Amino acid sequence: MKRFGTVALIGSPSSGKSTLFNRISDSRKEITGRQYGITRDRNYGTGHWLDKEFTIIDTGGITDENIPFQREVQNQVELGCQEADVILFVVDGRVGVSNNDMFVAKKLLPYKDKVLLAVNKIDDMTMIGNIYEFYSLGFGDPYPISAEHGLGLGDLLDDVIHRLPEVEEDPYEGALTFALLGRPNVGKSSLANKILGYDRVIVSPMSGTTRDSVDIQFERDGKRYVMIDTAGIKRPGKVEEDLDKFAVVRSEDACRRSDIILLLIDASEGLVSQDVHVSNYAMEYGKPVIIVVNKWDLHSHGQDDQRNFEKELKAYFKFLDFAPVVFISALTGSNIQRIFQALDEVNETIHRTVPSSLLYSVIMKAQMDNEAPNFNGGRLKITYATQTKDVPPTFVIFCNNPNYFHFSYKRYLENVIREQFGFTNCPIKLAIRGKREGIPGQD
């Protein structure tokens, strides 16, 4: 499939931009709902038309009203306009030309040559006359469309594709992808901006500023990364709005798509039960985790304090004892480089392979050193072992009867494999199979 340039969706709040985004990109990535103007950051997706695909950006709704985040939203829209090859100015055909539309039109005048006007919510032919007043905005012939029903999109997308430049293959295909995960207001977006060196994500003292998962591609020290800044995950009892529920779904999806998860902890508040709740999302998908202790600069700490805090972390997150711990300040940028050292180290580990013969010999020695106990009426005998192609590292152990495998002996072998082959900073999986069962994850 040929890859083309970038399209930005611009318009006033609730003009239907996010519905159009979902229609063109064939996804539910953008959070949509009844709350007025809910898109805040620039949200990226992949649009499809015929045999062509392109990058599509949904931006926050622009308004001349004095509402929270509007200045930040307008900054994000400006960046989206600069990045785009084609701008779709989306207006609400049922409302007519509004003050907000005229305000947006003025903002778009510097980019007039790449603007196409889409009059949305024209759901049937009886409404076609509604489009004519939009000529007054000064962007030429408007395209009547219904994003909700998919009407009129063919002509619009034909013109979009005609205007877009063809681009080379995505250079970030296969790049290391990591997600920033944490409860609200622990500093995820501040860390994202510090990593990038500019304000890509809106930052505010208000809890829950980021409501969507935001994918960001960037390079650092000659290496390519994709960073996913997620919405803060609230306690189950606090997830009340539909938007909060959608945000949790998007955070779960970010965990699924990530190679590694950065779990952010707020040092100034200490450890709370919600941190454990958030960590469960990473554990559910078996992802490697790096624990990032943010705001370490707010108090005077020494090396002993770090060691004590890390011990407390390991005790608190009982199933994350493998996770490296990095102490940082997203505000000052202190120790940010250590995050990337940890990312690269963990990434190398999760792609490490062990020859089957060596793996089997190590397990045989472990069995000789510590013989398996009788369990469920029989004694375990291991006959073969191999590593699959799965990530995180997965090892299949074949034995005479899986029912003879006691859980404590499985944990013992996990620890042996970790220590012998250096899988100390990531999760590993052991799959127990009978002698005649197949190997998962193999071609």
Short mmCIF file of C-alpha atoms in Angstrom, two decimals:
data_model
loop_
_atom_site.label_atom_id
_atom_site.label_comp_id
_atom_site.label_asym_id
_atom_site.label_seq_id
_atom_site.Cartn_x
_atom_site.Cartn_y
_atom_site.Cartn_z
CA MET A 1 0.00 0.00 0.00
CA LYS A 2 1.36 3.41 -0.97
CA ARG A 3 2.01 5.83 1.89
CA PHE A 4 1.14 9.51 1.52
CA GLY A 5 1.52 12.64 3.68
CA THR A 6 -0.32 14.12 6.65
CA VAL A 7 -3.87 15.45 7.07
CA ALA A 8 -4.95 17.59 10.05
CA LEU A 9 -8.56 17.91 11.18
CA ILE A 10 -9.25 21.45 12.44
CA GLY A 11 -12.50 22.93 13.71
CA SER A 12 -14.53 24.24 16.61
CA PRO A 13 -15.50 21.94 19.49
CA SER A 14 -18.05 19.25 18.66
CA SER A 15 -17.95 19.92 14.91
CA GLY A 16 -17.52 16.17 14.44
CA LYS A 17 -13.76 16.05 13.91
CA SER A 18 -13.28 13.01 16.12
CA THR A 19 -16.12 11.13 14.43
CA LEU A 20 -14.51 11.92 11.07
CA PHE A 21 -11.14 10.79 12.46
CA ASN A 22 -12.65 7.46 13.51
CA ARG A 23 -14.43 7.05 10.17
CA ILE A 24 -11.34 7.72 8.04
CA SER A 25 -8.90 5.81 10.22
CA ASP A 26 -11.36 2.96 10.85
CA SER A 27 -10.52 3.01 14.56
CA ARG A 28 -11.87 3.96 17.95
CA LYS A 29 -8.57 5.46 19.01
CA GLU A 30 -9.93 8.94 19.65
CA ILE A 31 -12.10 9.32 22.73
CA THR A 32 -15.52 10.62 21.69
CA GLY A 33 -18.50 11.45 23.87
CA ARG A 34 -21.11 14.00 24.79
CA GLN A 35 -18.90 16.30 26.84
CA TYR A 36 -18.20 19.52 24.95
CA GLY A 37 -14.85 19.72 23.19
CA ILE A 38 -13.09 16.70 24.65
CA THR A 39 -10.05 16.42 22.36
CA ARG A 40 -7.14 18.33 23.91
CA ASP A 41 -3.88 17.04 22.47
CA ARG A 42 -2.99 16.21 18.88
CA ASN A 43 -4.00 12.61 18.28
CA TYR A 44 -2.45 10.60 15.45
CA GLY A 45 -3.85 7.76 13.39
CA THR A 46 -3.55 6.14 9.97
CA GLY A 47 -6.14 7.07 7.36
CA HIS A 48 -7.07 4.78 4.46
CA TRP A 49 -8.59 5.52 1.06
CA LEU A 50 -8.61 2.97 -1.77
CA ASP A 51 -5.03 1.61 -2.02
CA LYS A 52 -3.48 4.56 -0.20
CA GLU A 53 -2.79 5.36 3.44
CA PHE A 54 -1.79 8.57 5.16
CA THR A 55 -1.24 10.06 8.61
CA ILE A 56 -4.25 11.81 10.09
CA ILE A 57 -4.18 14.21 13.05
CA ASP A 58 -7.19 15.09 15.18
CA THR A 59 -6.66 18.35 17.04
CA GLY A 60 -8.43 20.04 19.91
CA GLY A 61 -11.52 22.12 19.21
CA ILE A 62 -10.76 25.85 18.79
CA THR A 63 -13.09 28.40 20.34
CA ASP A 64 -12.99 32.10 21.18
CA GLU A 65 -14.64 31.33 24.52
CA ASN A 66 -12.68 31.58 27.76
CA ILE A 67 -12.65 27.90 28.76
CA PRO A 68 -9.95 25.75 30.41
CA PHE A 69 -7.02 24.63 28.24
CA GLN A 70 -8.00 26.80 25.25
CA ARG A 71 -4.63 28.51 24.96
CA GLU A 72 -2.86 25.15 25.13
CA VAL A 73 -5.29 23.66 22.59
CA GLN A 74 -4.66 26.51 20.15
CA ASN A 75 -0.91 25.94 20.47
CA GLN A 76 -1.43 22.26 19.65
CA VAL A 77 -3.61 23.17 16.64
CA GLU A 78 -0.94 25.56 15.37
CA LEU A 79 1.66 22.77 15.51
CA GLY A 80 -0.77 20.44 13.72
CA CYS A 81 -1.30 22.98 10.93
CA GLN A 82 2.43 23.40 10.47
CA GLU A 83 2.93 19.65 10.27
CA ALA A 84 0.06 18.90 7.87
CA ASP A 85 0.16 18.75 4.07
CA VAL A 86 -3.65 19.11 3.89
CA ILE A 87 -5.96 20.71 6.47
CA LEU A 88 -9.60 19.64 6.69
CA PHE A 89 -11.56 22.51 8.22
CA VAL A 90 -14.59 20.73 9.72
CA VAL A 91 -17.77 22.70 10.46
CA ASP A 92 -21.25 21.73 11.68
CA GLY A 93 -23.72 22.04 8.80
CA ARG A 94 -26.73 21.80 11.09
CA VAL A 95 -25.70 24.84 13.13
CA GLY A 96 -24.58 27.07 10.25
CA VAL A 97 -21.68 29.50 10.34
CA SER A 98 -20.96 30.19 14.00
CA ASN A 99 -18.75 32.72 15.74
CA ASN A 100 -16.38 29.85 16.50
CA ASP A 101 -16.20 28.96 12.80
CA MET A 102 -15.27 32.53 11.90
CA PHE A 103 -12.67 32.53 14.68
CA VAL A 104 -11.15 29.29 13.35
CA ALA A 105 -11.22 30.63 9.77
CA LYS A 106 -9.04 33.58 10.81
CA LYS A 107 -6.57 31.19 12.44
CA LEU A 108 -6.38 29.18 9.20
CA LEU A 109 -5.82 32.09 6.81
CA PRO A 110 -1.99 31.69 6.85
CA TYR A 111 -2.52 28.10 5.64
CA LYS A 112 -5.30 28.85 3.13
CA ASP A 113 -3.61 27.08 0.20
CA LYS A 114 -3.79 23.70 1.93
CA VAL A 115 -7.28 24.01 3.48
CA LEU A 116 -10.32 21.99 2.34
CA LEU A 117 -13.67 22.89 3.90
CA ALA A 118 -15.81 19.93 5.05
CA VAL A 119 -19.40 20.75 6.06
CA ASN A 120 -20.26 17.89 8.40
CA LYS A 121 -23.59 16.47 9.62
CA ILE A 122 -25.28 16.76 6.21
CA ASP A 123 -27.07 13.48 6.83
CA ASP A 124 -29.44 13.54 3.84
CA MET A 125 -30.02 15.44 0.59
CA THR A 126 -32.69 17.67 2.13
CA MET A 127 -29.89 19.41 4.07
CA ILE A 128 -27.65 20.11 1.07
CA GLY A 129 -28.76 23.75 0.94
CA ASN A 130 -27.12 24.29 4.32
CA ILE A 131 -23.66 24.34 2.77
CA TYR A 132 -23.94 27.58 0.80
CA GLU A 133 -23.53 30.01 3.68
CA PHE A 134 -20.11 28.45 4.38
CA TYR A 135 -18.73 30.04 1.20
CA SER A 136 -18.47 33.17 3.34
CA LEU A 137 -15.55 31.61 5.23
CA GLY A 138 -13.38 32.08 2.15
CA PHE A 139 -12.06 28.56 1.52
CA GLY A 140 -13.72 27.80 -1.81
CA ASP A 141 -16.21 25.04 -2.57
CA PRO A 142 -17.31 23.22 0.59
CA TYR A 143 -17.66 19.43 0.65
CA PRO A 144 -20.98 18.25 2.18
CA ILE A 145 -20.32 15.14 4.29
CA SER A 146 -21.75 13.05 7.09
CA ALA A 147 -18.93 11.59 9.15
CA GLU A 148 -21.40 9.55 11.18
CA HIS A 149 -22.92 7.82 8.15
CA GLY A 150 -19.94 7.99 5.77
CA LEU A 151 -21.79 10.10 3.19
CA GLY A 152 -19.86 12.34 0.78
CA LEU A 153 -16.44 11.15 1.89
CA GLY A 154 -15.44 9.78 -1.52
CA ASP A 155 -15.19 13.14 -3.27
CA LEU A 156 -13.49 14.71 -0.26
CA LEU A 157 -10.87 11.97 0.09
CA ASP A 158 -10.21 11.93 -3.67
CA ASP A 159 -9.21 15.60 -3.40
CA VAL A 160 -7.19 14.94 -0.23
CA ILE A 161 -5.16 12.17 -1.88
CA HIS A 162 -4.63 14.32 -4.99
CA ARG A 163 -3.03 17.01 -2.81
CA LEU A 164 -0.92 14.76 -0.58
CA PRO A 165 2.74 14.05 -1.39
CA GLU A 166 3.82 10.43 -1.57
CA VAL A 167 6.24 9.52 1.20
CA GLU A 168 8.66 6.68 1.83
CA GLU A 169 8.01 3.76 4.16
CA ASP A 170 7.60 4.60 7.85
CA PRO A 171 11.13 4.73 9.28
CA TYR A 172 9.72 3.97 12.74
CA GLU A 173 8.40 0.57 11.76
CA GLY A 174 9.85 -1.80 14.35
CA ALA A 175 11.16 1.01 16.60
CA LEU A 176 11.25 0.39 20.34
CA THR A 177 7.83 1.37 21.69
CA PHE A 178 7.30 2.27 25.33
CA ALA A 179 4.29 3.53 27.28
CA LEU A 180 4.20 6.02 30.14
CA LEU A 181 1.82 4.52 32.69
CA GLY A 182 0.72 5.85 36.06
CA ARG A 183 -2.07 7.30 38.11
CA PRO A 184 -3.20 10.87 37.34
CA ASN A 185 -0.80 13.75 37.87
CA VAL A 186 2.39 11.76 38.52
CA GLY A 187 4.18 13.68 35.74
CA LYS A 188 3.78 11.51 32.64
CA SER A 189 3.19 14.39 30.25
CA SER A 190 5.94 16.47 31.87
CA LEU A 191 8.33 13.57 31.32
CA ALA A 192 7.16 13.21 27.70
CA ASN A 193 7.84 16.89 27.04
CA LYS A 194 11.24 16.77 28.75
CA ILE A 195 12.24 13.76 26.65
CA LEU A 196 11.18 15.53 23.45
CA GLY A 197 12.57 18.93 24.36
CA TYR A 198 9.34 20.78 23.55
CA ASP A 199 5.70 20.89 24.66
CA ARG A 200 4.12 18.12 22.61
CA VAL A 201 1.60 17.23 25.34
CA ILE A 202 -0.50 19.65 27.38
CA VAL A 203 0.71 19.93 30.99
CA SER A 204 -1.42 21.40 33.79
CA PRO A 205 -1.63 21.08 37.58
CA MET A 206 -5.18 19.77 37.09
CA SER A 207 -5.35 15.99 37.48
CA GLY A 208 -6.19 14.08 34.32
CA THR A 209 -5.07 16.59 31.70
CA THR A 210 -4.21 13.80 29.26
CA ARG A 211 -7.42 11.93 28.38
CA ASP A 212 -6.19 9.92 25.39
CA SER A 213 -3.19 7.78 24.56
CA VAL A 214 -0.80 9.87 22.47
CA ASP A 215 1.74 8.15 20.17
CA ILE A 216 4.92 10.18 19.62
CA GLN A 217 7.79 9.21 17.31
CA PHE A 218 11.24 10.64 18.01
CA GLU A 219 14.97 9.99 17.75
CA ARG A 220 17.53 10.13 20.53
CA ASP A 221 21.24 9.41 20.24
CA GLY A 222 20.72 7.97 16.77
CA LYS A 223 18.01 5.52 17.87
CA ARG A 224 14.31 5.61 16.98
CA TYR A 225 11.58 5.33 19.60
CA VAL A 226 7.80 5.50 19.80
CA MET A 227 6.51 6.87 23.11
CA ILE A 228 2.88 6.46 24.20
CA ASP A 229 1.71 8.99 26.77
CA THR A 230 -1.40 7.52 28.41
CA ALA A 231 -4.25 8.94 30.43
CA GLY A 232 -3.83 8.65 34.19
CA ILE A 233 -5.61 5.53 35.46
CA LYS A 234 -7.95 6.33 38.33
CA ARG A 235 -9.04 4.03 41.14
CA PRO A 236 -11.93 1.74 40.09
CA GLY A 237 -14.36 3.65 42.31
CA LYS A 238 -13.33 6.96 40.72
CA VAL A 239 -13.89 5.88 37.10
CA GLU A 240 -17.30 7.50 36.71
CA GLU A 241 -17.43 9.38 33.41
CA ASP A 242 -17.65 7.54 30.10
CA LEU A 243 -14.49 9.40 29.12
CA ASP A 244 -12.61 7.94 32.09
CA LYS A 245 -13.73 4.46 31.07
CA PHE A 246 -12.61 5.03 27.48
CA ALA A 247 -9.30 6.37 28.79
CA VAL A 248 -8.74 3.17 30.76
CA VAL A 249 -9.42 1.17 27.60
CA ARG A 250 -6.89 3.28 25.70
CA SER A 251 -4.31 2.78 28.45
CA GLU A 252 -4.87 -0.96 28.27
CA ASP A 253 -4.35 -0.80 24.52
CA ALA A 254 -1.14 1.17 25.05
CA CYS A 255 0.12 -1.60 27.34
CA ARG A 256 -0.71 -4.18 24.70
CA ARG A 257 1.12 -2.29 21.93
CA SER A 258 4.21 -1.42 23.96
CA ASP A 259 7.46 -3.33 24.11
CA ILE A 260 8.27 -1.89 27.55
CA ILE A 261 6.24 0.05 30.13
CA LEU A 262 7.54 2.93 32.22
CA LEU A 263 5.58 2.87 35.48
CA LEU A 264 5.74 6.34 37.03
CA ILE A 265 5.66 6.80 40.80
CA ASP A 266 5.35 10.17 42.57
CA ALA A 267 8.14 10.30 45.17
CA SER A 268 6.59 13.36 46.83
CA GLU A 269 3.44 11.39 47.68
CA GLY A 270 5.04 8.03 48.34
CA LEU A 271 3.53 4.67 47.44
CA VAL A 272 -0.25 4.31 47.40
CA SER A 273 -2.56 1.41 46.58
CA GLN A 274 -3.47 2.99 43.25
CA ASP A 275 0.12 2.45 42.08
CA VAL A 276 -0.38 -1.29 42.52
CA HIS A 277 -3.69 -1.11 40.64
CA VAL A 278 -1.95 0.61 37.72
CA SER A 279 0.92 -1.90 37.71
CA ASN A 280 -1.58 -4.72 37.25
CA TYR A 281 -2.22 -3.53 33.68
CA ALA A 282 1.43 -4.13 32.84
CA MET A 283 1.40 -7.51 34.57
CA GLU A 284 -1.76 -8.57 32.73
CA TYR A 285 0.03 -8.27 29.38
CA GLY A 286 3.30 -9.75 30.66
CA LYS A 287 5.24 -6.64 29.71
CA PRO A 288 8.69 -5.63 30.96
CA VAL A 289 8.45 -2.73 33.39
CA ILE A 290 10.86 0.02 34.38
CA ILE A 291 9.79 1.78 37.58
CA VAL A 292 10.45 5.51 37.23
CA VAL A 293 10.39 7.41 40.53
CA ASN A 294 9.55 10.98 39.56
CA LYS A 295 9.81 14.22 41.59
CA TRP A 296 12.83 12.90 43.48
CA ASP A 297 14.12 16.49 43.46
CA LEU A 298 11.41 17.76 45.81
CA HIS A 299 13.30 16.46 48.83
CA SER A 300 16.95 16.15 49.78
CA HIS A 301 17.76 12.48 49.20
CA GLY A 302 20.99 10.55 49.43
CA GLN A 303 22.11 7.19 48.11
CA ASP A 304 20.88 5.46 51.27
CA ASP A 305 17.44 7.00 50.75
CA GLN A 306 17.36 5.65 47.19
CA ARG A 307 18.32 2.18 48.35
CA ASN A 308 15.70 2.22 51.10
CA PHE A 309 13.02 3.51 48.74
CA GLU A 310 13.90 0.82 46.21
CA LYS A 311 13.59 -1.88 48.89
CA GLU A 312 10.19 -0.47 49.78
CA LEU A 313 9.21 -0.55 46.09
CA LYS A 314 10.22 -4.19 45.69
CA ALA A 315 8.23 -5.13 48.79
CA TYR A 316 5.22 -3.14 47.59
CA PHE A 317 5.26 -4.49 44.02
CA LYS A 318 5.81 -8.16 44.87
CA PHE A 319 5.47 -9.34 41.26
CA LEU A 320 7.74 -6.64 39.83
CA ASP A 321 10.91 -7.71 41.62
CA PHE A 322 12.64 -7.93 38.21
CA ALA A 323 11.90 -4.29 37.30
CA PRO A 324 14.80 -1.80 37.17
CA VAL A 325 14.25 1.39 39.20
CA VAL A 326 15.27 4.85 37.96
CA PHE A 327 15.06 8.02 40.10
CA ILE A 328 14.39 11.18 38.06
CA SER A 329 12.98 14.68 37.98
CA ALA A 330 10.83 15.32 34.92
CA LEU A 331 10.79 19.00 35.87
CA THR A 332 14.57 19.50 35.81
CA GLY A 333 15.48 16.64 33.48
CA SER A 334 17.70 15.03 36.10
CA ASN A 335 18.67 11.42 35.25
CA ILE A 336 16.50 11.23 32.10
CA GLN A 337 19.38 9.56 30.24
CA ARG A 338 19.26 6.68 32.72
CA ILE A 339 15.75 5.88 31.49
CA PHE A 340 17.09 5.29 27.99
CA GLN A 341 19.95 3.19 29.30
CA ALA A 342 17.40 1.03 31.11
CA LEU A 343 15.16 0.88 28.01
CA ASP A 344 18.03 -0.30 25.82
CA GLU A 345 19.20 -2.84 28.40
CA VAL A 346 15.72 -4.31 28.86
CA ASN A 347 15.11 -4.32 25.10
CA GLU A 348 18.30 -6.31 24.57
CA THR A 349 17.25 -8.79 27.24
CA ILE A 350 13.75 -9.49 25.94
CA HIS A 351 15.16 -10.32 22.50
CA ARG A 352 17.93 -12.56 23.84
CA THR A 353 17.80 -16.17 22.66
CA VAL A 354 19.18 -19.28 24.34
CA PRO A 355 20.13 -22.37 22.29
CA SER A 356 17.90 -25.32 23.17
CA SER A 357 20.84 -27.59 23.95
CA LEU A 358 22.31 -25.10 26.43
CA LEU A 359 18.92 -24.43 28.02
CA TYR A 360 18.26 -28.14 28.47
CA SER A 361 21.67 -28.78 30.01
CA VAL A 362 21.19 -25.96 32.54
CA ILE A 363 17.76 -27.29 33.51
CA MET A 364 19.14 -30.82 33.86
CA LYS A 365 21.85 -29.56 36.19
CA ALA A 366 19.26 -27.62 38.18
CA GLN A 367 17.21 -30.80 38.50
CA MET A 368 20.26 -32.72 39.72
CA ASP A 369 21.07 -30.00 42.26
CA ASN A 370 17.50 -29.82 43.51
CA GLU A 371 15.36 -32.81 42.61
CA ALA A 372 11.66 -32.19 42.07
CA PRO A 373 9.42 -33.40 44.92
CA ASN A 374 6.70 -35.99 44.52
CA PHE A 375 3.49 -34.21 43.60
CA ASN A 376 0.01 -35.40 42.62
CA GLY A 377 1.07 -39.01 42.97
CA GLY A 378 4.16 -38.94 40.77
CA ARG A 379 7.67 -37.61 40.27
CA LEU A 380 8.52 -35.07 37.59
CA LYS A 381 10.90 -36.02 34.79
CA ILE A 382 11.93 -33.28 32.34
CA THR A 383 12.59 -34.54 28.82
CA TYR A 384 13.30 -31.41 26.77
CA ALA A 385 13.33 -27.60 26.90
CA THR A 386 13.35 -24.86 24.27
CA GLN A 387 12.71 -21.13 23.88
CA THR A 388 9.91 -19.82 21.66
CA LYS A 389 9.92 -16.66 19.55
CA ASP A 390 7.57 -14.88 21.94
CA VAL A 391 8.22 -11.68 23.88
CA PRO A 392 8.59 -11.62 26.84
CA PRO A 393 11.04 -14.55 26.75
CA THR A 394 9.06 -17.77 26.92
CA PHE A 395 10.49 -21.21 27.63
CA VAL A 396 8.69 -24.49 27.04
CA ILE A 397 9.57 -27.39 29.30
CA PHE A 398 8.48 -30.86 28.24
CA CYS A 399 8.00 -33.48 30.93
CA ASN A 400 6.47 -36.88 31.58
CA ASN A 401 3.33 -35.39 33.17
CA PRO A 402 2.53 -31.66 33.68
CA ASN A 403 0.41 -32.57 36.71
CA TYR A 404 3.60 -33.54 38.56
CA PHE A 405 4.98 -29.97 38.22
CA HIS A 406 4.64 -28.20 41.59
CA PHE A 407 4.31 -24.40 41.37
CA SER A 408 7.26 -23.89 43.73
CA TYR A 409 9.49 -25.99 41.47
CA LYS A 410 8.38 -23.93 38.49
CA ARG A 411 9.43 -20.78 40.35
CA TYR A 412 12.76 -22.44 41.18
CA LEU A 413 13.45 -23.14 37.50
CA GLU A 414 12.41 -19.60 36.55
CA ASN A 415 15.02 -18.24 38.95
CA VAL A 416 17.68 -20.59 37.57
CA ILE A 417 17.00 -19.45 33.99
CA ARG A 418 17.06 -15.79 35.05
CA GLU A 419 20.39 -16.10 36.82
CA GLN A 420 22.13 -18.34 34.29
CA PHE A 421 21.14 -16.38 31.17
CA GLY A 422 20.81 -12.83 32.51
CA PHE A 423 17.02 -12.43 32.33
CA THR A 424 17.10 -10.43 35.55
CA ASN A 425 15.41 -7.23 34.35
CA CYS A 426 12.30 -8.56 32.57
CA PRO A 427 9.49 -11.07 33.09
CA ILE A 428 9.87 -14.57 31.69
CA LYS A 429 7.27 -17.26 31.13
CA LEU A 430 7.50 -21.01 31.60
CA ALA A 431 5.06 -23.17 29.67
CA ILE A 432 4.79 -26.77 30.84
CA ARG A 433 3.93 -29.40 28.23
CA GLY A 434 3.55 -33.14 28.04
CA LYS A 435 5.94 -35.10 25.85
CA ARG A 436 3.70 -35.05 22.77
CA GLU A 437 2.34 -31.50 22.96
CA GLY A 438 3.36 -28.84 20.43
CA ILE A 439 5.53 -25.78 20.99
CA PRO A 440 3.66 -22.43 21.12
CA GLY A 441 5.13 -19.46 19.32
CA GLN A 442 7.04 -21.54 16.77
CA ASP A 443 6.47 -21.62 13.01
#
